Coordinates of N, CA and C and ligand atoms in Angstrom, one line a residue:
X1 N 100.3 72.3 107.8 CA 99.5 73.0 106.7 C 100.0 74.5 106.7
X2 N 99.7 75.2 105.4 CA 100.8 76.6 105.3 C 99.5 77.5 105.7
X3 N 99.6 78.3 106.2 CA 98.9 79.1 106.9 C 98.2 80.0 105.7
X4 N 97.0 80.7 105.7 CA 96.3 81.2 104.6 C 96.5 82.2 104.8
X5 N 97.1 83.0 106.2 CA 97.1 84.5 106.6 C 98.5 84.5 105.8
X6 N 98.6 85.8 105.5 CA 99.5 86.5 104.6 C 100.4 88.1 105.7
X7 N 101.5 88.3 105.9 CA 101.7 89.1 106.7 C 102.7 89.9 105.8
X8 N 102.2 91.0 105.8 CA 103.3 92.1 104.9 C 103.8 93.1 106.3
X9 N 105.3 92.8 105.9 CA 105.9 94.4 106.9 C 106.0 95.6 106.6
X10 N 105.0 96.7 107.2 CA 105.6 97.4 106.5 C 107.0 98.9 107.2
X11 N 107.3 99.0 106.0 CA 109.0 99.5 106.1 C 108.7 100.6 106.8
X12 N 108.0 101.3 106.8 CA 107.2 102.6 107.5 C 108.2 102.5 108.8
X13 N 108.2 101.6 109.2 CA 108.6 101.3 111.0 C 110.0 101.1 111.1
X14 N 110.8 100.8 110.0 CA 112.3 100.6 109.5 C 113.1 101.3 110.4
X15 N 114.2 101.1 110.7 CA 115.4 102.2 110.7 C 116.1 102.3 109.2
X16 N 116.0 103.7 108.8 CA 115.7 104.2 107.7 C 117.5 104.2 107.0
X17 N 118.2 104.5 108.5 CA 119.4 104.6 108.2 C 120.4 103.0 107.5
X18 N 119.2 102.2 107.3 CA 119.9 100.4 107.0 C 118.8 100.1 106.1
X19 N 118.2 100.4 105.2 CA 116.9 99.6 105.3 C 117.2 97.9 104.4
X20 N 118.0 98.2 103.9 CA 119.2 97.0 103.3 C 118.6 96.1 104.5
X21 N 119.6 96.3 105.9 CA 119.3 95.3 106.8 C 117.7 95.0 107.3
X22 N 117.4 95.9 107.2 CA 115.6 96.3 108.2 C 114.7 94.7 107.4
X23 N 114.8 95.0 105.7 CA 114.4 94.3 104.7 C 114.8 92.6 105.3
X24 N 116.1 92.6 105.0 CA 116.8 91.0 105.3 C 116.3 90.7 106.4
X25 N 115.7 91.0 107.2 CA 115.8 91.0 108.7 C 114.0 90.6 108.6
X26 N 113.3 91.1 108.2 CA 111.8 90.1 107.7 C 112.1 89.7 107.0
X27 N 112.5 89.2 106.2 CA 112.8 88.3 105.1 C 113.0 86.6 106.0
X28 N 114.1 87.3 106.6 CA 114.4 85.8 107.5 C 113.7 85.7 108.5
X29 N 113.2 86.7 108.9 CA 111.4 86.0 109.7 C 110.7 85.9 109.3
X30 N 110.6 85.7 107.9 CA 109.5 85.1 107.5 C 108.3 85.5 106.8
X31 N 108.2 87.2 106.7 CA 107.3 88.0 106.2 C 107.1 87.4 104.9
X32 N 105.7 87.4 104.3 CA 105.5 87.5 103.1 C 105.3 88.4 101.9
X33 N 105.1 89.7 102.2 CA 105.1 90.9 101.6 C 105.8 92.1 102.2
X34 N 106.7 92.7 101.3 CA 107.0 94.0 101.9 C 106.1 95.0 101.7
X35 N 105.5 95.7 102.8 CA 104.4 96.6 102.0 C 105.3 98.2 102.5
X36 N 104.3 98.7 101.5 CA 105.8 99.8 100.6 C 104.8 101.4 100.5
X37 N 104.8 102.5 102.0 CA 103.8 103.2 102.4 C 104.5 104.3 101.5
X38 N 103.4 104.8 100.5 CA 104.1 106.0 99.8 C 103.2 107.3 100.1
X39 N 104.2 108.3 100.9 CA 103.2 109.6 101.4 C 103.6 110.8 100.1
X40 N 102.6 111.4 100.0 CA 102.9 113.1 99.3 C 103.4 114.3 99.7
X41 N 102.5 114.2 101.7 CA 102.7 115.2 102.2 C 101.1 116.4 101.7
X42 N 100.4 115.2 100.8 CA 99.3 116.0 100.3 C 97.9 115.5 100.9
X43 N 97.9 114.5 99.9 CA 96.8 113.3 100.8 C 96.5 112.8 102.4
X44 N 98.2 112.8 102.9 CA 98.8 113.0 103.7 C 99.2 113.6 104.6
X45 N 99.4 114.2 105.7 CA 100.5 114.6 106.6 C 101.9 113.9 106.7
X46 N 101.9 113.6 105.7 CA 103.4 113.2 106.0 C 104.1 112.6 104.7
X47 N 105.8 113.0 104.7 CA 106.1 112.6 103.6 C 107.0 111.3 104.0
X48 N 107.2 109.9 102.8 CA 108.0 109.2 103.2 C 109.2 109.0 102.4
X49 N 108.6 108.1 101.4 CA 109.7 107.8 100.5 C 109.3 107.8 98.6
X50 N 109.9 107.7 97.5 CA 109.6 107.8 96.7 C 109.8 106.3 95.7
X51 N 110.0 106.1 94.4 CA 110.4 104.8 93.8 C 111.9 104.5 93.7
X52 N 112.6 105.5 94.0 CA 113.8 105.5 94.2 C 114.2 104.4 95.2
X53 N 114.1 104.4 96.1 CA 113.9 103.4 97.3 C 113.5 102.2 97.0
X54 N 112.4 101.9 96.4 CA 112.1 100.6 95.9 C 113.2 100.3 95.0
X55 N 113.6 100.7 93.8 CA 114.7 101.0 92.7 C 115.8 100.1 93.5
X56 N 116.8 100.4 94.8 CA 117.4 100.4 95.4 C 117.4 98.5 96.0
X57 N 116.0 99.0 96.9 CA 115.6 98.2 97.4 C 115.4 96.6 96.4
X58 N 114.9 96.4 95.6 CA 114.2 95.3 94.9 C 115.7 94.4 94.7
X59 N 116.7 94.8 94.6 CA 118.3 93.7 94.4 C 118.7 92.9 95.4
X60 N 118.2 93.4 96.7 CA 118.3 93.3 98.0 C 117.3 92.2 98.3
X61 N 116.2 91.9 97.7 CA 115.3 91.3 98.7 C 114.3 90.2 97.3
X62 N 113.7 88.9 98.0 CA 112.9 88.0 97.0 C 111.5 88.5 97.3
X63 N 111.3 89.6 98.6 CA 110.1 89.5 98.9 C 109.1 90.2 97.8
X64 N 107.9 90.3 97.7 CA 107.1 90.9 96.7 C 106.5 92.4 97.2
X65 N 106.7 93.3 96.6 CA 106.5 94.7 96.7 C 105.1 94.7 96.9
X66 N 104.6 95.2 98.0 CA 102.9 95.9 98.2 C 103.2 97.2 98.1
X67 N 102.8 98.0 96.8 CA 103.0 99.5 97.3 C 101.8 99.5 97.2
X68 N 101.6 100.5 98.4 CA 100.6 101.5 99.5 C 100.6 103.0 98.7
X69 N 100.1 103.0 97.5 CA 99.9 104.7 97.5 C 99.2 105.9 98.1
X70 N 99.8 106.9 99.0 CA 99.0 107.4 99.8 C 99.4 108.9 99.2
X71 N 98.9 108.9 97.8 CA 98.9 110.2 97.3 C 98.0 110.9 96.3
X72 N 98.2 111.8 96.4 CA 96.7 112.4 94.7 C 97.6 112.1 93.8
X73 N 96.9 112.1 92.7 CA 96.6 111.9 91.4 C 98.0 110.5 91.4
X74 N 97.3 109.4 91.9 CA 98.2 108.0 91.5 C 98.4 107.9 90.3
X75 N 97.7 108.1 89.2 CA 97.7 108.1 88.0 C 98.9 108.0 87.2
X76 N 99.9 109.0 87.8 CA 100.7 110.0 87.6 C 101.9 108.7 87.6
X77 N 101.7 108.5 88.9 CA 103.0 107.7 89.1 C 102.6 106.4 89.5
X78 N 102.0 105.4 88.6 CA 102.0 104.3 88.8 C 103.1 103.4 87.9
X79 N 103.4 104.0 86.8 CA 104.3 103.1 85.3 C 105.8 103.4 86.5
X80 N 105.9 104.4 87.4 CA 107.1 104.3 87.6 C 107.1 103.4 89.1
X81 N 106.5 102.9 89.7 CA 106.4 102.7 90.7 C 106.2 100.5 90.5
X82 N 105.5 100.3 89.0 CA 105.4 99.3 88.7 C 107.3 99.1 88.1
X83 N 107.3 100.0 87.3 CA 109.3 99.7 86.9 C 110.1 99.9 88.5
X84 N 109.6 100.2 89.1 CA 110.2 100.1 90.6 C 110.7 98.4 91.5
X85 N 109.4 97.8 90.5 CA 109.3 96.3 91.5 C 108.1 96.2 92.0
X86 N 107.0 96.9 92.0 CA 105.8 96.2 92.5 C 104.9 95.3 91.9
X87 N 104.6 94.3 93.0 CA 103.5 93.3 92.3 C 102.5 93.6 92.9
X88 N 102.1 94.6 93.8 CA 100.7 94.6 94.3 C 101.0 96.5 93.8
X89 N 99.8 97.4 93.7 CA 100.2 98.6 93.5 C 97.9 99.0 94.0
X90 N 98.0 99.3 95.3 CA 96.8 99.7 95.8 C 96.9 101.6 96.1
X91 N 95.9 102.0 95.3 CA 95.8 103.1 95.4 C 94.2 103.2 96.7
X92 N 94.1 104.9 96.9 CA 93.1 105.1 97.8 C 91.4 105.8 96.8
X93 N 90.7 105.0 97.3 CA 89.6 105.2 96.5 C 89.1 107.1 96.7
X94 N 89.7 107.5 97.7 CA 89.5 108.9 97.6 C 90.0 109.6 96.5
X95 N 91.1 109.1 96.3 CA 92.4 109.9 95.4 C 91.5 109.8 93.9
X96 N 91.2 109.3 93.8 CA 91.2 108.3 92.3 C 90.2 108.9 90.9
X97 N 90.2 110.1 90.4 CA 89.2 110.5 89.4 C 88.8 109.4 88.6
X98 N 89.5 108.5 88.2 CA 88.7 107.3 87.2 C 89.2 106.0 88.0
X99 N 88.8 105.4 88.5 CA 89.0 104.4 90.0 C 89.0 103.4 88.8
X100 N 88.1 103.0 87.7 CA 88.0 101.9 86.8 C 89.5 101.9 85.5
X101 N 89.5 103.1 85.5 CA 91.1 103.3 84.3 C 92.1 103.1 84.9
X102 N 92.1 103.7 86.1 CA 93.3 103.3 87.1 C 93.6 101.9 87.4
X103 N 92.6 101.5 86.9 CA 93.0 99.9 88.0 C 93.0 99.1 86.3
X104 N 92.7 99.2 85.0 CA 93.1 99.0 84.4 C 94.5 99.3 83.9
X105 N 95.0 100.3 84.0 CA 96.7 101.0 84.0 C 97.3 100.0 84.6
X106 N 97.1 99.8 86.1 CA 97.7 99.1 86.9 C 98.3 97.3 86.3
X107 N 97.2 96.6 86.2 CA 96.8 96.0 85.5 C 97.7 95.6 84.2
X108 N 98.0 96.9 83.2 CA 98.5 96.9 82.0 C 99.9 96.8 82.1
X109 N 100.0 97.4 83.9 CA 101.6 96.8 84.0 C 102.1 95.8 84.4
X110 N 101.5 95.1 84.6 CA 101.5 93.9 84.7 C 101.9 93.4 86.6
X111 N 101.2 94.4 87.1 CA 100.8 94.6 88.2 C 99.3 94.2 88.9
X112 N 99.6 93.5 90.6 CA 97.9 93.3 90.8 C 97.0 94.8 91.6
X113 N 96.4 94.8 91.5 CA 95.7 96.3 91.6 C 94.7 95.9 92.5
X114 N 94.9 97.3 94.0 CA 94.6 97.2 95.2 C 93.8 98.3 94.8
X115 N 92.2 98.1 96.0 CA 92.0 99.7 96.4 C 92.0 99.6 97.9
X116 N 92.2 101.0 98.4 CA 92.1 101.4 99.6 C 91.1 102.2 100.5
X117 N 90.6 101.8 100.9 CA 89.4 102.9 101.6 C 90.2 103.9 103.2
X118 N 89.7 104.6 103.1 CA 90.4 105.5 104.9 C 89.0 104.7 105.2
X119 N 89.0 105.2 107.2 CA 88.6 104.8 107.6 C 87.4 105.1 107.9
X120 N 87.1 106.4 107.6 CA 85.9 107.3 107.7 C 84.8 106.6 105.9
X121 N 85.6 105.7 105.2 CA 85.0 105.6 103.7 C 84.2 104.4 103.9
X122 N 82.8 105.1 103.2 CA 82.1 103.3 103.0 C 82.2 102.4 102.0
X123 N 82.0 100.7 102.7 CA 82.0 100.1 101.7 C 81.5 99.9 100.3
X124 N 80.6 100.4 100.3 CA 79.5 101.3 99.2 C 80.3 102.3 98.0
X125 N 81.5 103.0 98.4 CA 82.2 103.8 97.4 C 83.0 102.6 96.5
X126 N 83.4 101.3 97.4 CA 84.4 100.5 96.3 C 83.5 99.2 96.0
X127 N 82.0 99.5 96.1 CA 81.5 97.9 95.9 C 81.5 98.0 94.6
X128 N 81.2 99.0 94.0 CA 81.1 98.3 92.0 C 82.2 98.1 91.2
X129 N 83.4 98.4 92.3 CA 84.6 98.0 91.8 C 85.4 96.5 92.1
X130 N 84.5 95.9 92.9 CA 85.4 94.7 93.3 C 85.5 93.8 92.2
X131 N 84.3 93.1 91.4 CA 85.2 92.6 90.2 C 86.3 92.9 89.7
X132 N 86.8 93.7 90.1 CA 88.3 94.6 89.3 C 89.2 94.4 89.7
X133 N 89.1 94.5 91.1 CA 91.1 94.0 91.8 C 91.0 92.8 92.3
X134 N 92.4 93.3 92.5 CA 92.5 91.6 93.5 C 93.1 91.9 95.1
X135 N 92.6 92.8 95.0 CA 92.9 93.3 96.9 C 91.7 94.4 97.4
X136 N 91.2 94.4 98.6 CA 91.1 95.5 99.1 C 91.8 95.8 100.2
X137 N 91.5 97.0 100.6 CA 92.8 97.8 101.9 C 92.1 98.4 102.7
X138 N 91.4 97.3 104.1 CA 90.6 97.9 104.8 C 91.6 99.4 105.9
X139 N 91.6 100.2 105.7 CA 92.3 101.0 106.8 C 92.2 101.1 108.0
X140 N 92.8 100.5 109.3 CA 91.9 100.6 110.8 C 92.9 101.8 111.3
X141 N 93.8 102.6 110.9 CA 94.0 103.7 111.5 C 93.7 104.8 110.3
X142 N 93.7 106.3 110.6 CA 94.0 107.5 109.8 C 95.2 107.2 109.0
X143 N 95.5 107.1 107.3 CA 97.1 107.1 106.6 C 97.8 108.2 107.2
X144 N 98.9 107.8 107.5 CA 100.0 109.0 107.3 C 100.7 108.6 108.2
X145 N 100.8 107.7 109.5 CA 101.6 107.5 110.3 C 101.3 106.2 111.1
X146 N 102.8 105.7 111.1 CA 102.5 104.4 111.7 C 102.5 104.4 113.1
X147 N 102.6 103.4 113.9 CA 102.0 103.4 115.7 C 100.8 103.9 116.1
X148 N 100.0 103.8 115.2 CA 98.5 104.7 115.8 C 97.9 103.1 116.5
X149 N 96.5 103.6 117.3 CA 96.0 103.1 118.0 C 94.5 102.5 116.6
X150 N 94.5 101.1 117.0 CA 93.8 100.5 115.8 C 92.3 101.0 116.2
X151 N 91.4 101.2 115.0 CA 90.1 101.5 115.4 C 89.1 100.2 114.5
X152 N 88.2 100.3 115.9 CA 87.6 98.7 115.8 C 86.5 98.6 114.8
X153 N 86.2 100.4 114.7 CA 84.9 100.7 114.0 C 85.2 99.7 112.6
X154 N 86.0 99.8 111.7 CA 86.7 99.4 110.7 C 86.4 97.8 110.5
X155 N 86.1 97.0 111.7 CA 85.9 95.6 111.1 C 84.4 95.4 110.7
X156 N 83.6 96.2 111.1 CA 82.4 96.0 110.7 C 82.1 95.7 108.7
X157 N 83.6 96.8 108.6 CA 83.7 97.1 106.9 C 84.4 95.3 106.5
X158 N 85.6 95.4 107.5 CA 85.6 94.1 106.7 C 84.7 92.8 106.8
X159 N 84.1 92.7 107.5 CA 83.0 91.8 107.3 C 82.0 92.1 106.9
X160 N 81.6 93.2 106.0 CA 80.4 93.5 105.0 C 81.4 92.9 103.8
X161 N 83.1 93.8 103.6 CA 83.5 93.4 102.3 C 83.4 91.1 102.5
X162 N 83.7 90.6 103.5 CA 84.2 89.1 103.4 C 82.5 88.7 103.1
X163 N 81.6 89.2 103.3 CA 80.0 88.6 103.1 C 79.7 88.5 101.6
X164 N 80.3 89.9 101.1 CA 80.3 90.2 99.5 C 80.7 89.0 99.0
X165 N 82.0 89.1 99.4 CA 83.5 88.3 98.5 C 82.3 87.1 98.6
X166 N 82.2 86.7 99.9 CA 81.8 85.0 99.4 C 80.4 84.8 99.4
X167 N 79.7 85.7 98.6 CA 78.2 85.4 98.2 C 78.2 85.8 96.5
X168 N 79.3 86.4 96.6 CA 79.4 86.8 94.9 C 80.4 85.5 94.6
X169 N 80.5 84.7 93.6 CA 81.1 84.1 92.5 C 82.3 84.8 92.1
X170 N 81.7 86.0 91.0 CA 82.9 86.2 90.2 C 83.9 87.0 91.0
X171 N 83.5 87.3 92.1 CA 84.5 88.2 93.1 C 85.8 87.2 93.8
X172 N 87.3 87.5 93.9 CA 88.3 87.0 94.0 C 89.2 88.0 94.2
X173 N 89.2 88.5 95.5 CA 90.5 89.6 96.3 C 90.5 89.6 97.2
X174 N 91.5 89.7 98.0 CA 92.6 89.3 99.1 C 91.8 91.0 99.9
X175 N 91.5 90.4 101.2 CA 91.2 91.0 101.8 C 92.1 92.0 103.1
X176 N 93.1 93.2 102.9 CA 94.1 93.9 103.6 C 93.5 94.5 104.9
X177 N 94.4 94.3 106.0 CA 94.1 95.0 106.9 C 95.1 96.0 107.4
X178 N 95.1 97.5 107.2 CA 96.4 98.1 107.5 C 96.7 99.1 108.7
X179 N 97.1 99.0 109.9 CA 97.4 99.9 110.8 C 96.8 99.3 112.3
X180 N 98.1 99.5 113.1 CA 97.7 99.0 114.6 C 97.6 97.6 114.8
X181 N 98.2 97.3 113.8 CA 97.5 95.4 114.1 C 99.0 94.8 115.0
X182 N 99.0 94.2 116.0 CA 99.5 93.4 116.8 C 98.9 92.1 117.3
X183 N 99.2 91.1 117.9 CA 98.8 89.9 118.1 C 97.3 89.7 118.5
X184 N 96.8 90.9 119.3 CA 94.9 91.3 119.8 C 94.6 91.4 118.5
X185 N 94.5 92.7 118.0 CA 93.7 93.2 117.1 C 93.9 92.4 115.3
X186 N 95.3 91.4 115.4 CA 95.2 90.4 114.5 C 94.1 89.1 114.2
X187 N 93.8 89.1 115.6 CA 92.9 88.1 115.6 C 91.4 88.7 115.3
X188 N 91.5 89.7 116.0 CA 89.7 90.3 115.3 C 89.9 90.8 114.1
X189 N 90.7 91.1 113.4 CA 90.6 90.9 111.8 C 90.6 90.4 111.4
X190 N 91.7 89.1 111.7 CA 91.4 87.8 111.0 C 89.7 86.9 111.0
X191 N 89.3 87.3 112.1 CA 87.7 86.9 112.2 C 86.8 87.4 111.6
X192 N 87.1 88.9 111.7 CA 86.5 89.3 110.7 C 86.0 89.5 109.2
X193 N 87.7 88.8 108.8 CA 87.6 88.1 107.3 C 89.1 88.7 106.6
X194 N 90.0 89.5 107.3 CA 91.1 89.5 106.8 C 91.9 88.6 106.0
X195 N 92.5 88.7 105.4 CA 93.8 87.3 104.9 C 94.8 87.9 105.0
X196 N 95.3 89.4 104.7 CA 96.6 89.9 104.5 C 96.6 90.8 105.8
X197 N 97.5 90.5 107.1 CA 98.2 91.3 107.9 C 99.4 92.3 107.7
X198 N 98.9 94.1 107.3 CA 100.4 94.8 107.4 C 100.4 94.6 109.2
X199 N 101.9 94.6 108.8 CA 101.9 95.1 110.5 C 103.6 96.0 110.1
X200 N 103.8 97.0 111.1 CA 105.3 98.0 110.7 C 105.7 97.7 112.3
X201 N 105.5 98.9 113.2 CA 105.6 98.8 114.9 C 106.4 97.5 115.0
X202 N 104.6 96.1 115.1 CA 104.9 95.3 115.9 C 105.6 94.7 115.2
X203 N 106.7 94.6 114.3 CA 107.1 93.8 113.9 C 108.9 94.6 113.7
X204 N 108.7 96.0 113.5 CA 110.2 96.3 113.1 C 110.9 97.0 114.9
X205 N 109.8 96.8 115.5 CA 110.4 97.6 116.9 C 110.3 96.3 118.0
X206 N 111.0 94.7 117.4 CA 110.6 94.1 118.1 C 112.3 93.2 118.1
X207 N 112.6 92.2 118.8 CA 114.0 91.5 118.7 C 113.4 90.3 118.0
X208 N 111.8 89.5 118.1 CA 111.6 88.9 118.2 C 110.6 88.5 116.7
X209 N 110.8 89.1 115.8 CA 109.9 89.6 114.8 C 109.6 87.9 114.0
X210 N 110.5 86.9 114.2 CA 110.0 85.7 113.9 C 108.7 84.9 114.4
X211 N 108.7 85.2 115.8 CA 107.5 84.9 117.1 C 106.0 85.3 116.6
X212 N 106.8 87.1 116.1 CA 105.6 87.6 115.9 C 104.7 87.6 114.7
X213 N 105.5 86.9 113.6 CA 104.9 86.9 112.4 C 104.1 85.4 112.6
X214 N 104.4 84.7 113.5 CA 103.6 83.5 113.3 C 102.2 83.6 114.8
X215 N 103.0 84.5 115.5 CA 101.3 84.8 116.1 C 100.8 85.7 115.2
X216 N 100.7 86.7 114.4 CA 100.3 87.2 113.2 C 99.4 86.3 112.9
X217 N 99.8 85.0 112.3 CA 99.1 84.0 111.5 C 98.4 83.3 112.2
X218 N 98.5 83.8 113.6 CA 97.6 82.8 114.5 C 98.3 81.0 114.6
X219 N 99.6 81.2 114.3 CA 100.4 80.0 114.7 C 100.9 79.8 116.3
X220 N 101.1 81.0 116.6 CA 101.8 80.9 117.8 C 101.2 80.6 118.9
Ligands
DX5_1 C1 99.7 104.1 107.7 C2 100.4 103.0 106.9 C3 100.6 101.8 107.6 C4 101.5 101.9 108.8 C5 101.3 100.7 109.7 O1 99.4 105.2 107.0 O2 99.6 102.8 105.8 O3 101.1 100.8 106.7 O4 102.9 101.8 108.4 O5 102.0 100.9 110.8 P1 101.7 100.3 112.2 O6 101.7 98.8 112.0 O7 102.8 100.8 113.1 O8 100.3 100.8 112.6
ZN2 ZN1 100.1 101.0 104.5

């Protein structure tokens, strides 16, 4: 039976100098999403990459685009980031002056529309929006950099959001977990109520990244 966990790599963890190869290289282990970390350097401490890169990227690869926007005013640059190749496009609920237009926009491009909470944000800022997407983006580290140390506080959120999802009806979104996740802390999110595992680290700093995507999924 196909496994229900969903594992996105994300490129964050790349050698930046190939990403051509970095890409191929989950692909053939097996990843299901490329997730696609976009910094300002505002939102942020850190800058990464732009749609240019996706642009590049999307000829190269069957995988499906998660872009991760980790900047102010998404608004701005969602039409170009959707012509980039994304099918997932999650913005951060902090960023967001009209959190309900934005995710309409999104939407209009024929894109699925994520939100993201930091880790310090309550469930409570994105509950009147969950009718609306088809993702949330629980955060278990601070955005801006990958290899951080996972914080546990963060599953409490996702299992308020997995109680919602499955006591409400009209509610229907894929539940993200992004930062620190390795084969431990995959499993307490998956219990939690996860379905979509990013992982970058354990997955692009490893020889063995096939192994790892199916303990990911709790196959291994
Ligand atoms: C952090 C990014 C994450 C990060 C995850 O701001 O959103 O996607 O790349 O990296 P790891 O898996 O190394 O914690
Ligand atoms: Zn991310």
């Amino acid at each position: 039976m196909k496994s229900k966990i969903r594992v996105a790599a994300s490129l964050l963890a790349a050698d930046f100098s190939d990403l051509s190869r970095e890409v191929k290289m989950v692909e053939r282990a097996g990843v299901d999403l490329l997730h696609l970390d976009i910094m300002d350097g505002h939102f942020v401490n850190n800058i990464s990459f732009g749609p240019g890169i996706l642009n590049s990227l999307k000829a190269k690869t069957k995988l499906p685009f998660d872009t991760h926007l980790m900047i102010e005013n998404p608004q701005r640059y969602i039409r170009e980031f959707a012509r980039a190749g994304s099918r997932i496009i999650t913005f951060h609920i902090e960023t967001a002056r009209n959190p309900r237009k934005l995710i309409k926009s999104i939407r209009k491009l024929d894109c699925s529309p994520g939100i993201a909470l930091n880790p310090q944000t309550p469930v409570s800022r994105v509950k009147p929006l969950l009718k609306e997407v088809d993702l949330v983006l629980v955060m278990t580290v601070n955005p801006g950099f990958g290899g951080q140390k996972f914080i546990s506080s963060s599953l409490a959120k996702l299992r308020e959001l997995k109680r919602t999802l499955k006591s409400r009806q009209n509610l229907k979104f894929d539940l993200e977990v992004d930062g620190g996740i390795n084969r431990e802390t995959a499993k307490m999110a998956v219990s939690a109520g996860a379905n979509i595992l990013v992982a970058g680290t354990y997955l692009f700093q490893s020889k063995e990244a096939k192994k790892r995507i199916k303990e990911l999924r709790c196959e291994g």
